[in-house]
Amino acid sequence: QYVREIPEPIFKPGDATKDLLRAVTAGIEPSPPPEFESRTPTTASDIAKYLYEEVQGGSVDEAMRFFDDGIIYRDFNYDEVLNGKDEVRQFIEDFTFPGITFRPQRFDDGKESTCFTWEVVIADAPETIKGMSLYQIDPESRLITYVRDVPESAIKPPILGKLARDWRPGLGVFRGVQIGSRPGGK
């Protein structure tokens, strides 16, 4: 069993995240793209593993092959949801540059949805940014229809979460969020 607690960030830096990462990694020489053999996994878990362990940094076109035209992509660094393949492609391209690697850590074995944990490695910095993602696929097309990325706060521990747990420990009780409770959510 495995649990990773990452609260939704209160401050959503949006494109400032990308801009900061580009500034920190400026001047880093690109590595050669990874070689991979194109294949078509059919379970959510296997698709996520393929994209992160084999394709990452090699081909945006290959990654986009696995996204449904109507993909809804929510990254908690942003207030707005990304809708459709064009927005998701731009997002992936924006975060594909030398000096940044999304290193997967643990994958579940989900068939139609999968949750996995990762860390962002920036250049040769000893500290990483941890996070987790949820991917959901369409049961018929086997394409990704929904993504939710939750990165940890850059402030460790997230100060408001720590204060809330110290003052009112009951606030740390986990419960589901009603579908459709967030704008643009399903």
Short mmCIF file of C-alpha atoms in Angstrom, two decimals:
data_model
loop_
_atom_site.label_atom_id
_atom_site.label_comp_id
_atom_site.label_asym_id
_atom_site.label_seq_id
_atom_site.Cartn_x
_atom_site.Cartn_y
_atom_site.Cartn_z
CA GLN A 1 0.00 0.00 0.00
CA TYR A 2 1.13 3.51 -0.77
CA VAL A 3 -0.21 6.98 0.03
CA ARG A 4 1.08 10.35 -1.14
CA GLU A 5 -0.60 13.45 0.28
CA ILE A 6 -0.46 16.51 -1.96
CA PRO A 7 -2.95 19.30 -1.32
CA GLU A 8 -4.26 21.40 -4.18
CA PRO A 9 -2.13 24.54 -4.34
CA ILE A 10 -3.95 27.69 -3.22
CA PHE A 11 -1.74 29.89 -5.40
CA LYS A 12 -1.81 28.81 -9.03
CA PRO A 13 1.22 30.31 -10.75
CA GLY A 14 0.11 29.35 -14.27
CA ASP A 15 2.69 30.15 -16.96
CA ALA A 16 5.03 31.56 -14.29
CA THR A 17 5.87 27.90 -13.54
CA LYS A 18 7.03 27.32 -17.12
CA ASP A 19 8.88 30.65 -17.21
CA LEU A 20 10.70 29.90 -13.95
CA LEU A 21 11.69 26.41 -15.07
CA ARG A 22 13.00 27.77 -18.39
CA ALA A 23 15.05 30.41 -16.54
CA VAL A 24 16.52 27.85 -14.11
CA THR A 25 17.46 25.48 -16.95
CA ALA A 26 18.72 28.13 -19.38
CA GLY A 27 21.92 27.10 -21.12
CA ILE A 28 21.54 23.38 -20.52
CA GLU A 29 22.42 21.42 -23.62
CA PRO A 30 19.68 19.13 -24.94
CA SER A 31 20.16 15.41 -24.54
CA PRO A 32 19.56 13.21 -27.54
CA PRO A 33 15.91 12.14 -27.67
CA PRO A 34 15.26 8.67 -26.28
CA GLU A 35 14.89 5.85 -28.74
CA PHE A 36 11.67 3.95 -28.41
CA GLU A 37 9.69 1.42 -30.35
CA SER A 38 6.20 2.69 -31.16
CA ARG A 39 3.50 0.48 -29.72
CA THR A 40 -0.12 0.82 -28.65
CA PRO A 41 -0.80 -0.20 -25.04
CA THR A 42 -4.50 -0.50 -24.20
CA THR A 43 -4.84 -0.15 -20.43
CA ALA A 44 -4.65 3.20 -18.67
CA SER A 45 -1.71 2.09 -16.55
CA ASP A 46 0.25 0.73 -19.51
CA ILE A 47 -0.42 3.89 -21.55
CA ALA A 48 0.88 6.10 -18.72
CA LYS A 49 3.97 3.90 -18.30
CA TYR A 50 4.64 3.97 -22.03
CA LEU A 51 4.34 7.76 -22.21
CA TYR A 52 6.52 8.45 -19.15
CA GLU A 53 9.05 5.62 -19.29
CA GLU A 54 9.60 5.29 -23.05
CA VAL A 55 8.28 8.22 -25.10
CA GLN A 56 8.90 11.24 -22.83
CA GLY A 57 11.17 13.72 -24.55
CA GLY A 58 11.18 11.68 -27.75
CA SER A 59 8.09 12.58 -29.74
CA VAL A 60 5.17 14.86 -28.94
CA ASP A 61 3.38 13.39 -31.97
CA GLU A 62 3.65 9.89 -30.50
CA ALA A 63 2.30 11.10 -27.15
CA MET A 64 -0.60 12.96 -28.78
CA ARG A 65 -1.71 9.76 -30.51
CA PHE A 66 -3.06 8.62 -27.12
CA PHE A 67 -5.25 11.67 -26.39
CA ASP A 68 -8.91 11.90 -27.35
CA ASP A 69 -9.96 14.97 -29.39
CA GLY A 70 -12.14 16.06 -26.46
CA ILE A 71 -9.46 15.61 -23.77
CA ILE A 72 -9.97 17.58 -20.56
CA TYR A 73 -6.64 18.25 -18.86
CA ARG A 74 -6.43 19.89 -15.44
CA ASP A 75 -3.03 20.86 -14.09
CA PHE A 76 -3.30 22.36 -10.62
CA ASN A 77 -0.63 24.95 -11.42
CA TYR A 78 -3.30 26.60 -13.58
CA ASP A 79 -6.73 28.06 -12.84
CA GLU A 80 -8.09 27.11 -16.26
CA VAL A 81 -8.69 23.65 -17.65
CA LEU A 82 -7.06 22.70 -20.95
CA ASN A 83 -9.66 21.55 -23.47
CA GLY A 84 -8.92 19.56 -26.60
CA LYS A 85 -5.81 18.18 -28.25
CA ASP A 86 -4.50 21.53 -29.50
CA GLU A 87 -4.31 23.00 -25.99
CA VAL A 88 -2.83 19.80 -24.56
CA ARG A 89 -0.23 19.62 -27.35
CA GLN A 90 0.82 23.22 -26.64
CA PHE A 91 1.05 22.43 -22.91
CA ILE A 92 3.27 19.39 -23.54
CA GLU A 93 5.46 21.34 -25.95
CA ASP A 94 5.76 24.20 -23.45
CA PHE A 95 7.15 21.84 -20.80
CA THR A 96 9.47 19.91 -23.12
CA PHE A 97 12.90 21.51 -22.90
CA PRO A 98 16.41 20.56 -21.76
CA GLY A 99 17.04 20.28 -18.04
CA ILE A 100 13.62 19.10 -16.92
CA THR A 101 12.57 15.48 -16.52
CA PHE A 102 9.32 14.08 -15.21
CA ARG A 103 10.51 10.89 -13.51
CA PRO A 104 7.75 8.38 -12.71
CA GLN A 105 7.88 6.69 -9.33
CA ARG A 106 4.87 4.40 -8.85
CA PHE A 107 2.03 3.33 -11.10
CA ASP A 108 -1.13 1.53 -10.09
CA ASP A 109 -2.51 -1.21 -12.33
CA GLY A 110 -5.70 0.54 -13.50
CA LYS A 111 -7.44 -0.61 -16.64
CA GLU A 112 -9.66 2.39 -17.51
CA SER A 113 -8.10 4.90 -15.13
CA THR A 114 -4.75 5.04 -13.46
CA CYS A 115 -3.04 7.06 -10.78
CA PHE A 116 0.70 7.41 -10.62
CA THR A 117 3.26 9.42 -8.72
CA TRP A 118 6.22 11.28 -10.17
CA GLU A 119 8.88 13.82 -9.42
CA VAL A 120 10.20 16.66 -11.52
CA VAL A 121 13.98 16.66 -11.71
CA ILE A 122 15.41 20.05 -12.61
CA ALA A 123 18.92 19.97 -14.04
CA ASP A 124 21.20 18.56 -11.36
CA ALA A 125 19.35 20.07 -8.38
CA PRO A 126 19.26 17.74 -5.37
CA GLU A 127 15.65 18.63 -4.50
CA THR A 128 12.73 17.51 -6.65
CA ILE A 129 9.10 18.51 -6.94
CA LYS A 130 6.78 15.59 -6.33
CA GLY A 131 3.34 15.11 -7.75
CA MET A 132 0.70 12.68 -8.86
CA SER A 133 -1.51 12.28 -11.89
CA LEU A 134 -4.78 10.61 -12.76
CA TYR A 135 -5.42 9.47 -16.34
CA GLN A 136 -8.82 8.21 -17.48
CA ILE A 137 -9.35 6.52 -20.85
CA ASP A 138 -12.44 5.90 -22.94
CA PRO A 139 -13.43 2.21 -22.58
CA GLU A 140 -14.01 1.84 -26.33
CA SER A 141 -11.42 4.02 -28.09
CA ARG A 142 -8.77 3.45 -25.35
CA LEU A 143 -7.75 7.12 -25.70
CA ILE A 144 -7.08 9.42 -22.75
CA THR A 145 -10.16 11.56 -22.04
CA TYR A 146 -9.21 13.13 -18.70
CA VAL A 147 -5.98 14.08 -16.94
CA ARG A 148 -5.49 15.65 -13.54
CA ASP A 149 -1.94 16.64 -12.51
CA VAL A 150 -1.35 17.64 -8.90
CA PRO A 151 2.15 19.00 -8.15
CA GLU A 152 3.23 19.63 -4.61
CA SER A 153 3.64 23.16 -3.39
CA ALA A 154 7.05 24.75 -3.78
CA ILE A 155 6.74 25.74 -0.09
CA LYS A 156 7.50 22.68 2.03
CA PRO A 157 5.50 21.78 3.90
CA PRO A 158 2.61 23.73 2.36
CA ILE A 159 2.14 26.29 5.10
CA LEU A 160 -1.65 26.54 5.13
CA GLY A 161 -2.04 22.77 5.13
CA LYS A 162 0.39 22.46 8.04
CA LEU A 163 -1.37 25.21 9.99
CA ALA A 164 -4.76 23.65 9.36
CA ARG A 165 -3.56 20.23 10.55
CA ASP A 166 -1.93 21.77 13.65
CA TRP A 167 -4.99 23.83 14.61
CA ARG A 168 -7.76 21.50 13.52
CA PRO A 169 -6.50 17.93 12.95
CA GLY A 170 -9.94 16.87 11.69
CA LEU A 171 -9.31 18.91 8.54
CA GLY A 172 -6.94 16.17 7.39
CA VAL A 173 -9.80 13.72 6.86
CA PHE A 174 -9.99 12.65 3.23
CA ARG A 175 -13.27 12.49 1.34
CA GLY A 176 -14.26 12.47 -2.29
CA VAL A 177 -15.09 15.61 -4.25
CA GLN A 178 -18.48 15.66 -5.95
CA ILE A 179 -18.23 15.28 -9.74
CA GLY A 180 -18.85 18.63 -11.40
CA SER A 181 -18.07 20.62 -8.25
CA ARG A 182 -15.28 22.58 -9.97
CA PRO A 183 -15.77 24.77 -13.02
CA GLY A 184 -15.08 22.76 -16.18
CA GLY A 185 -14.94 19.50 -14.24
CA LYS A 186 -17.00 16.42 -14.97
#
